[in-house]
Short mmCIF file of C-alpha atoms in Angstrom, two decimals:
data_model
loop_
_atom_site.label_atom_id
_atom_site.label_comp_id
_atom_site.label_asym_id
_atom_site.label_seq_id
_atom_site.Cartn_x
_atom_site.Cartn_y
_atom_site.Cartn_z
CA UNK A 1128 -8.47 -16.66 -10.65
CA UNK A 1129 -10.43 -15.40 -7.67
CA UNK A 1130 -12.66 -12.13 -8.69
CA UNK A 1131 -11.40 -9.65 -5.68
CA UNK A 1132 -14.83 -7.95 -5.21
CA UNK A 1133 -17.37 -10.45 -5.98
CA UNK A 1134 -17.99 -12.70 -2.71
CA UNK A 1135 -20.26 -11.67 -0.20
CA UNK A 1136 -19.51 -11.66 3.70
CA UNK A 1137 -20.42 -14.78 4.61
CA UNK A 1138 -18.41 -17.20 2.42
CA UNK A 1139 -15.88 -14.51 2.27
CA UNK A 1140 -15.45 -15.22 6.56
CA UNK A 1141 -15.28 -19.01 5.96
CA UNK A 1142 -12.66 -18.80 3.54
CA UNK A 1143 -10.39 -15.90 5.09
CA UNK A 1144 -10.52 -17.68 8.12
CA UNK A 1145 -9.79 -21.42 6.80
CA UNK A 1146 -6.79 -19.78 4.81
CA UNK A 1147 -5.82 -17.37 8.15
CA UNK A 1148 -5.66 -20.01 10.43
CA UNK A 1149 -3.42 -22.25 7.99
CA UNK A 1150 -0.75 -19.67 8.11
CA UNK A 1151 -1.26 -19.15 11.57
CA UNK A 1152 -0.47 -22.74 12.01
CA UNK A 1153 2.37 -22.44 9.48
CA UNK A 1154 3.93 -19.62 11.14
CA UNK A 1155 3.63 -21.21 14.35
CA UNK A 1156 5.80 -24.09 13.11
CA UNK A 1157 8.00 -22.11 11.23
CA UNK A 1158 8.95 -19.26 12.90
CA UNK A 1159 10.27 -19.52 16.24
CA UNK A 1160 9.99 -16.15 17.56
CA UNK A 1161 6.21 -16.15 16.69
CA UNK A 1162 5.64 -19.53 18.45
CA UNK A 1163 6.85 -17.89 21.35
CA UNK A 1164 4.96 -14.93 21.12
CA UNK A 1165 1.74 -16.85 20.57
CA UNK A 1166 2.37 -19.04 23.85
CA UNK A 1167 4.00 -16.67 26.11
CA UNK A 1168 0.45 -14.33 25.10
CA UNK A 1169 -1.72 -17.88 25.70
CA UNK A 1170 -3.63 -17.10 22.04
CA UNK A 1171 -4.56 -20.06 19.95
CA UNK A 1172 -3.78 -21.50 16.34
CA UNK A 1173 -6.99 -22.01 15.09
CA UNK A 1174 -9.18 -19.12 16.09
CA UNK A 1175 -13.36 -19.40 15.67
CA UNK A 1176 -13.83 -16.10 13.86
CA UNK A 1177 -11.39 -13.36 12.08
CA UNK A 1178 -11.59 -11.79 15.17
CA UNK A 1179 -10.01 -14.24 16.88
CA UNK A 1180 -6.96 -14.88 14.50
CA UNK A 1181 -3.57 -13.81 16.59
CA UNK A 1182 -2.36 -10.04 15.62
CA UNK A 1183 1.62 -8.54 15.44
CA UNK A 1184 2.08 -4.84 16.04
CA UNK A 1185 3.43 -4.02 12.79
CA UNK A 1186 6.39 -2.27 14.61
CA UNK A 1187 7.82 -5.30 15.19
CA UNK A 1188 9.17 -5.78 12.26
CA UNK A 1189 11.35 -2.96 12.63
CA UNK A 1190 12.58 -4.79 16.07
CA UNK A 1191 13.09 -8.30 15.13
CA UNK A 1192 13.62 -10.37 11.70
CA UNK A 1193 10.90 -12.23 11.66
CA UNK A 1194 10.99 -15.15 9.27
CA UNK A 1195 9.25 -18.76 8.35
CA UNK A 1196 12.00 -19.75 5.19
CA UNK A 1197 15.15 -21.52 5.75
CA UNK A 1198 17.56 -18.03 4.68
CA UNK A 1199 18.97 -19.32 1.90
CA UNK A 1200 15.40 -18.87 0.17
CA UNK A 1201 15.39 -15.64 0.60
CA UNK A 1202 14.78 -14.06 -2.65
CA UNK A 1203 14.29 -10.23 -1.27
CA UNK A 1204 14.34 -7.94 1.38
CA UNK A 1205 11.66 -5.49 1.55
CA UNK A 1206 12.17 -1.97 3.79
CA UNK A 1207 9.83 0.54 5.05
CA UNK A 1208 10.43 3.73 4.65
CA UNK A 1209 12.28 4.96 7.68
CA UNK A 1210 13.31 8.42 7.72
CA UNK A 1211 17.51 9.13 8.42
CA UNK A 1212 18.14 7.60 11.76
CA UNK A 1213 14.97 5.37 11.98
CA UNK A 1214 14.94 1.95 12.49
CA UNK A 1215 12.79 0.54 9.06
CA UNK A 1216 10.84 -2.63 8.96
CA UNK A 1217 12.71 -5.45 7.01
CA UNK A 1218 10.18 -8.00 5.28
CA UNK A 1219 11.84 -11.23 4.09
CA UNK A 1220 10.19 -12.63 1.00
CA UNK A 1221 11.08 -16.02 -1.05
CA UNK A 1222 9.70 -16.38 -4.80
CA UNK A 1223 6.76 -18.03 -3.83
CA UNK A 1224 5.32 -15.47 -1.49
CA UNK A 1225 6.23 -12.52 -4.02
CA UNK A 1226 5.01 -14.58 -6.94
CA UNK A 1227 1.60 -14.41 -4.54
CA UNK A 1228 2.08 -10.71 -4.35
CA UNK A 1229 2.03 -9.82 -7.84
CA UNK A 1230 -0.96 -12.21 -8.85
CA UNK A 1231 -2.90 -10.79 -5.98
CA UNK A 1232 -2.13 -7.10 -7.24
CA UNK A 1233 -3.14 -7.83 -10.98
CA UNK A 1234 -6.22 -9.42 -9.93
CA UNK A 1235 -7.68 -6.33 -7.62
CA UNK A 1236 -6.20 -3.69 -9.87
CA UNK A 1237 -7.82 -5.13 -13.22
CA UNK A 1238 -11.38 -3.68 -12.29
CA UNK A 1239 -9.94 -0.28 -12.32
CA UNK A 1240 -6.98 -1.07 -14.95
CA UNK A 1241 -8.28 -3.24 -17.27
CA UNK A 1242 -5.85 -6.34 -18.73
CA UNK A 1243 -4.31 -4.28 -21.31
CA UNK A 1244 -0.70 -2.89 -20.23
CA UNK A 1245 -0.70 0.75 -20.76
CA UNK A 1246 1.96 3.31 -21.12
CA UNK A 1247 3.15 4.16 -17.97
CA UNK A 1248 4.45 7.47 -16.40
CA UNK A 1249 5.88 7.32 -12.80
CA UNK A 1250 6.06 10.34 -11.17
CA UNK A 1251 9.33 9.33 -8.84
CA UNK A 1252 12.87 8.86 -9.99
CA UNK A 1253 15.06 5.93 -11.30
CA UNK A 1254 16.94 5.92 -8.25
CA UNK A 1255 14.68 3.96 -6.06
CA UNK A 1256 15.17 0.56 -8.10
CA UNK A 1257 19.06 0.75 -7.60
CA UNK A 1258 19.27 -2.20 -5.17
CA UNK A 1259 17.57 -5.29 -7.60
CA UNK A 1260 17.85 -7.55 -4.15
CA UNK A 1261 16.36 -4.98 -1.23
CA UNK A 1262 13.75 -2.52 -2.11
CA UNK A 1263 12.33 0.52 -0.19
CA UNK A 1264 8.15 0.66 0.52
CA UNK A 1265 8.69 3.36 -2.78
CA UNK A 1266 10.23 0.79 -5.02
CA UNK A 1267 8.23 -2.36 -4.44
CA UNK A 1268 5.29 -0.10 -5.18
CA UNK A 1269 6.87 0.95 -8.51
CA UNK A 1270 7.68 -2.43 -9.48
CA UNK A 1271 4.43 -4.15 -8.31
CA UNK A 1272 2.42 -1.40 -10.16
CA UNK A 1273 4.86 -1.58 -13.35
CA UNK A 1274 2.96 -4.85 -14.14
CA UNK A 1275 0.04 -2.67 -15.71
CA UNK A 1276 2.56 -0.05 -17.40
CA UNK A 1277 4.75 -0.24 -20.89
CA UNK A 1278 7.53 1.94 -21.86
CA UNK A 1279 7.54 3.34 -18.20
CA UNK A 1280 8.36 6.86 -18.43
CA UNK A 1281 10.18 8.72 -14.74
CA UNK A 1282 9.05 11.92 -14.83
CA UNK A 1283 11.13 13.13 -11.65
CA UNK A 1284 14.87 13.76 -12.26
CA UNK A 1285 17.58 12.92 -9.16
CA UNK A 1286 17.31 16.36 -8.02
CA UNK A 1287 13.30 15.71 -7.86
CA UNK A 1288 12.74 18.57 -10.54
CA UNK A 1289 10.19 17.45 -13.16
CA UNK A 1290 12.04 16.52 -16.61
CA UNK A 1291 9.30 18.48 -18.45
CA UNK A 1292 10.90 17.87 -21.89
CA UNK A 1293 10.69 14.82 -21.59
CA UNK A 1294 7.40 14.51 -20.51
CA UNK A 1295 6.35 16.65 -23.75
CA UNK A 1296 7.92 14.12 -25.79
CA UNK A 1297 6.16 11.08 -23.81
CA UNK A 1298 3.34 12.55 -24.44
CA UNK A 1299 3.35 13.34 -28.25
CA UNK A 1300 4.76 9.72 -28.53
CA UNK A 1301 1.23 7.97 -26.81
CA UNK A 1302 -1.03 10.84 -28.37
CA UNK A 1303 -4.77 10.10 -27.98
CA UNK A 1304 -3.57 6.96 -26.28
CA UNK A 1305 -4.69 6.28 -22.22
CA UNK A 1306 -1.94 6.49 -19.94
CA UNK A 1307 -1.44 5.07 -16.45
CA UNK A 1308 0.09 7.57 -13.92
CA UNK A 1309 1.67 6.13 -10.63
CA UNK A 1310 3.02 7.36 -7.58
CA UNK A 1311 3.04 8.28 -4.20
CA UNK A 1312 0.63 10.75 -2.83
CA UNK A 1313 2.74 13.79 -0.96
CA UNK A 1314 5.67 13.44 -3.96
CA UNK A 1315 2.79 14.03 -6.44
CA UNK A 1316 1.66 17.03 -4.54
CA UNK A 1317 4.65 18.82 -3.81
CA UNK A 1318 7.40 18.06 -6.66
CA UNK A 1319 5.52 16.93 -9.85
CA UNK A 1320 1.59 19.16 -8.97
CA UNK A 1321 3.52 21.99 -6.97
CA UNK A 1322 5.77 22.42 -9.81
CA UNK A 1323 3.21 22.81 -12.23
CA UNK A 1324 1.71 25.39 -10.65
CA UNK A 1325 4.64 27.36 -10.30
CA UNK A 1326 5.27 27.22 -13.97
CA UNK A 1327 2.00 27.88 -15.45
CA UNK A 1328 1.88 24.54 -16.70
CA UNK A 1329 -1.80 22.45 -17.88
CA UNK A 1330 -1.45 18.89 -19.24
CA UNK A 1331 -4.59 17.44 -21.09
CA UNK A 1332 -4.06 13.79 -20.35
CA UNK A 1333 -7.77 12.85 -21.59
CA UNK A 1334 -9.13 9.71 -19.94
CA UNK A 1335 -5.61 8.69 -18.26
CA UNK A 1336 -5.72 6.97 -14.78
CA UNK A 1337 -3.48 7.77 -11.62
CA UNK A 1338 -3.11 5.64 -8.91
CA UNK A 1339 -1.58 6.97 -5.85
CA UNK A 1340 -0.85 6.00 -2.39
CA UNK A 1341 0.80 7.12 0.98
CA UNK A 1342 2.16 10.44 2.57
CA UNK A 1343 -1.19 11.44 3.60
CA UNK A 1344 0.00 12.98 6.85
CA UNK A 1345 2.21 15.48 5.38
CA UNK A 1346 -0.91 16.94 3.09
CA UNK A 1347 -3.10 16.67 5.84
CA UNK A 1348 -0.85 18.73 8.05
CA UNK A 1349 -0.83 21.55 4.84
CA UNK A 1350 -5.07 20.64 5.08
CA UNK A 1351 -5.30 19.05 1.54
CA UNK A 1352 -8.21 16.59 1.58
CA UNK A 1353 -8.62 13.39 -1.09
CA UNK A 1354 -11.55 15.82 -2.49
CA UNK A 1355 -8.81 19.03 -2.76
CA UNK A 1356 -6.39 16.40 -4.28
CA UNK A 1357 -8.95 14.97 -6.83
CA UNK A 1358 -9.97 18.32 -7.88
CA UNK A 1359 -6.61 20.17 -7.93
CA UNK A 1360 -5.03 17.25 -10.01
CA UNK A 1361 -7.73 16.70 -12.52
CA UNK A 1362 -8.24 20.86 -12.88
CA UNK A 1363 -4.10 21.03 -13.41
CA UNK A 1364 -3.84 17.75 -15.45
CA UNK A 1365 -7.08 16.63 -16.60
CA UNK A 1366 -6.87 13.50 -15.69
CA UNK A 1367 -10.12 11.07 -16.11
CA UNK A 1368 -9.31 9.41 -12.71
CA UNK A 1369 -7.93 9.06 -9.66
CA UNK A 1370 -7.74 6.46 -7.20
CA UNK A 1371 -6.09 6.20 -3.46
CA UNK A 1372 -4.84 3.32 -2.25
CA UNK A 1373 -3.84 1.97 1.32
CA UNK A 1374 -1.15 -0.49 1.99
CA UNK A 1375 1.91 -0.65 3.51
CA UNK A 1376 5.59 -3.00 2.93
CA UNK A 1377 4.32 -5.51 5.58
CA UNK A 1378 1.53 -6.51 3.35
CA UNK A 1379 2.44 -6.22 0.26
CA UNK A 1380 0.18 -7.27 -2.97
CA UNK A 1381 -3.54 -7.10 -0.91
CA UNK A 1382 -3.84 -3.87 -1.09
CA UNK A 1383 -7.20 -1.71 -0.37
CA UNK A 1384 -7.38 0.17 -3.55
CA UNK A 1385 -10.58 3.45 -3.34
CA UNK A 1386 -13.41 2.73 -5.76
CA UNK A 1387 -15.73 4.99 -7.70
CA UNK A 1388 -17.40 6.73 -4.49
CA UNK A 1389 -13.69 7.32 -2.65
CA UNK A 1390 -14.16 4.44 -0.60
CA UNK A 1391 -11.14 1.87 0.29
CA UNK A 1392 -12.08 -1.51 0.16
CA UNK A 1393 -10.96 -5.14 1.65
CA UNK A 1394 -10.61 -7.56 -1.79
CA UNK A 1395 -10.90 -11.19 -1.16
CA UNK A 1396 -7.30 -11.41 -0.43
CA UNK A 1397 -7.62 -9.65 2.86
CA UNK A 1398 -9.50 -8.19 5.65
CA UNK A 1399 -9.71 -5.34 7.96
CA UNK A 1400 -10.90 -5.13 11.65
CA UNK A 1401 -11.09 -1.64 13.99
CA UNK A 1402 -10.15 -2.10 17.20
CA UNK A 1403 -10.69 0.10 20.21
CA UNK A 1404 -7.32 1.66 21.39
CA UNK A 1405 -7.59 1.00 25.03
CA UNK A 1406 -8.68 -2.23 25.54
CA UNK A 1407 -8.07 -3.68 21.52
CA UNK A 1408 -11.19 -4.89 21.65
CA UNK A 1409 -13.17 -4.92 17.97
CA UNK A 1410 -15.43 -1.76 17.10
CA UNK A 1411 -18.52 -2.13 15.13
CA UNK A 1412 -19.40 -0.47 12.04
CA UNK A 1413 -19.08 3.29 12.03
CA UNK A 1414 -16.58 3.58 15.68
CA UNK A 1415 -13.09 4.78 14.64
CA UNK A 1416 -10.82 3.01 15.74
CA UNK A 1417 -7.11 1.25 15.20
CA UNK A 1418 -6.87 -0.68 11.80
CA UNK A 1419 -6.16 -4.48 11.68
CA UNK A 1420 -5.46 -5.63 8.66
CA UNK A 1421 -5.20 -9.39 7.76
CA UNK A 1422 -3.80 -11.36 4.35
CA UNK A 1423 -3.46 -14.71 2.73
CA UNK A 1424 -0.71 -13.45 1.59
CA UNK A 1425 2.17 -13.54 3.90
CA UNK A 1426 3.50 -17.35 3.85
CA UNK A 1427 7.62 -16.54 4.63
CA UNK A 1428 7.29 -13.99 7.36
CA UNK A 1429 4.20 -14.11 10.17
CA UNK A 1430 3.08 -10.58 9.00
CA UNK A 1431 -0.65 -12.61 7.55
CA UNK A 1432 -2.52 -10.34 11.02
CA UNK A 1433 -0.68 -6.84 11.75
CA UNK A 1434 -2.16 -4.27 14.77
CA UNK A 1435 -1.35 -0.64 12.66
CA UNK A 1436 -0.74 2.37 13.92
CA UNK A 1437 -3.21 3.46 11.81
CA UNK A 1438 -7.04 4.82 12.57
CA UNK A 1439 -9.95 4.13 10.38
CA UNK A 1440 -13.65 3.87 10.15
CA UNK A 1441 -15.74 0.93 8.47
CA UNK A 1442 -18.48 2.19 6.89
CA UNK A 1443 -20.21 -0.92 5.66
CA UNK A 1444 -19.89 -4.48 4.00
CA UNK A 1445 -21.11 -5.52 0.77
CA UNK A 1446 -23.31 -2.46 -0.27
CA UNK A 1447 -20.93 0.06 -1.36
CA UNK A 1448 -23.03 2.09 -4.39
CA UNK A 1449 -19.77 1.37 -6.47
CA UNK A 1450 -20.94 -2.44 -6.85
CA UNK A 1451 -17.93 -4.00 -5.80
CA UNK A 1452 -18.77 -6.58 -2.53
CA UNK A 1453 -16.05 -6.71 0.81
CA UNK A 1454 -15.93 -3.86 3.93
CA UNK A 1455 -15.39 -0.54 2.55
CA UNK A 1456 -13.18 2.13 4.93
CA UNK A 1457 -11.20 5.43 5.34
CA UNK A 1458 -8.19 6.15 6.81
CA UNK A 1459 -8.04 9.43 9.42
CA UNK A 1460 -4.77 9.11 10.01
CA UNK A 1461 -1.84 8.38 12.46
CA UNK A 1462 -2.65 7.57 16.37
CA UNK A 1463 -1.16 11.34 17.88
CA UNK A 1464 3.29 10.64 18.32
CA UNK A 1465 3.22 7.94 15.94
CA UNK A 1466 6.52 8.07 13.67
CA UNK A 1467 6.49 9.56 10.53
CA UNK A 1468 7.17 6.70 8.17
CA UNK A 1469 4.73 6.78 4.92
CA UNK A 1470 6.55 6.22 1.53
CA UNK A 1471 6.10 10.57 0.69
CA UNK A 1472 6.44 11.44 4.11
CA UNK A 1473 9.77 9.70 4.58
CA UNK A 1474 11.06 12.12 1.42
CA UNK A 1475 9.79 15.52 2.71
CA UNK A 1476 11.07 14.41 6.43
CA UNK A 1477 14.24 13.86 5.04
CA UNK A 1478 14.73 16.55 2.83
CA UNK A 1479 13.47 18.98 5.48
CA UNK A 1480 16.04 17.42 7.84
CA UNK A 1481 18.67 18.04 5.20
CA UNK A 1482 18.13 21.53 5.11
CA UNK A 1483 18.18 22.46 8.58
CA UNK A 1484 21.32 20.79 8.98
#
């Protein structure tokens, strides 16, 4: 298996771009809509740098079913997280391409994870895995990351109140043990951290990891920074770490998980570019700008080169402090009137929708 932060820029280009251009090609052939996309917009197949390779806006996928796979290999349907109302993103996968995900998501998460399998608590509810054939953003995320967890533990109930007794028996259960803690950013905040406070309540849970991602808009709006988060977590929890990640449904399995120094970074599965949002053109390091982000991934949909809607920052390639090789990035945010449509953001939006109905 491929190490995900060990090869440097240069033969990292070659072989993102050999693989990016195959499914470009693939897609092409595949998937009729795309082929007419990528004439009707006079881009090439076989582009001469990453820059190069064709891009979707990843809203598209909320307007169109775009597929490469006859249908009746369809294995599942994954959703974005549209709030009540909203038109969500549908992403058609058959076994090989999820079979990809999950190997891709073992290999960049064992740096951080380890290979052992380690009791799991996931701070969300049962309820999201209802549907075994069409999963929301929240549940693929749950089930990808539910490779690395035994005897997975929900600590949220239906109601999204925290089952505290049974988190106090969890917990005596894997004494002394290391956990693994997963969820999504805002939920942590505001039902599972929130609701700690409230109560009075401290966990020690020693050297236990959390991994978290999405629903950074919502905490930003209530000015909660990744430092805030770190610090209020670990103070109410004692947690031994906590990393961020960014992905989204469209690109499942290559995520950009944060390292040691709080920086995302691109594995060898995938890529990011800026772009300028006026003329789309790429920024160099240090401009903000719109994130691209690219995947060899993707084989039965053309979602392998998406335009976000997202803005970010490269800060360099290769020479993180943290060791690990690839382009290393943060996130600022939405572009202004985007939709709200993060995994944690959905919740809240629809819950505060509920109420003022």
């Amino acid at each position: 298996m491929i190490e995900p932060f060990e090869m440097d820029c240069k033969e990292k280009q070659t072989y993102l771009l050999n693989e990016l251009n195959s499914l470009t090609n693939f897609h092409y052939k595949q998937c009729k809509p795309y082929r007419n996309m990528i004439d009707k917009s006079g881009q090439t197949t076989v582009a001469g740098s990453i820059e190069e390779i064709p891009y979707l806006p990843v809203q598209l996928f909320k307007l169109m079913d775009l597929y490469s796979i006859n249908e009746d290999y369809v294995f599942k349907v994954l959703t974005s997280s549209g709030t009540t109302g909203q038109q969500v993103s549908k992403i058609y996968l058959d076994k090989e391409t999820a079979a990809a995900q999950t190997k891709a998501l073992v290999s960049l998460m064992k740096p951080l994870l380890g290979t052992k399998r380690l009791p799991m608590i996931i701070i969300d509810t049962k309820n999201v895995l209802k549907d075994r054939k069409s999963f929301s953003a929240r549940g693929a995320g749950i089930l990808g990351f539910s490779n690395f967890g035994r005897r997975p533990f929900y600590v949220l109930n239906e109601d999204m109140s925290v089952d505290w007794e049974g988190l106090t028996t969890f917990l005596e259960q894997h004494k002394g043990e290391k956990l693994l803690l997963f969820g999504f950013t805002f939920m942590i905040w505001k039902y599972f951290y929130q609701e700690a406070v409230k109560k009075g309540i401290h966990l020690d849970l020693g050297d236990s990891i959390l991994i978290h991602g999405g629903g950074w808009k919502k905490l930003k709006e209530e000015a909660v920074s990744n430092e805030i988060y770190k610090g209020s977590l670990q103070s109410q929890f004692g947690m031994g770490s906590i990393h961020n990640y960014y992905g989204m449904v469209e690109q499942v399995g290559s995520i950009f998980a944060e390292c040691s120094h709080g920086h995302l970074h691109t594995p060898i599965y995938a890529d990011v570019l800026i772009r300028d949002q006026i003329t789309f053109k790429p920024l160099p390091i240090g401009e903000q700008g719109l994130i691209q982000v690219l995947s060899v991934l993707p084989k039965s949909y053309p979602g392998h080169s998406l335009l976000t809607e997202d803005l970010g920052t490269i800060h360099g390639e290769d020479d993180c402090p943290c060791g690990w090789k690839g382009k290393y990035f943060s996130v600022a945010g939405r572009i202004p009137k985007a939709e709200i449509r993060g995994c944690s953001d959905t919740f809240a939006f629809d819950q505060k929708g509920e109420n003022q109905s």
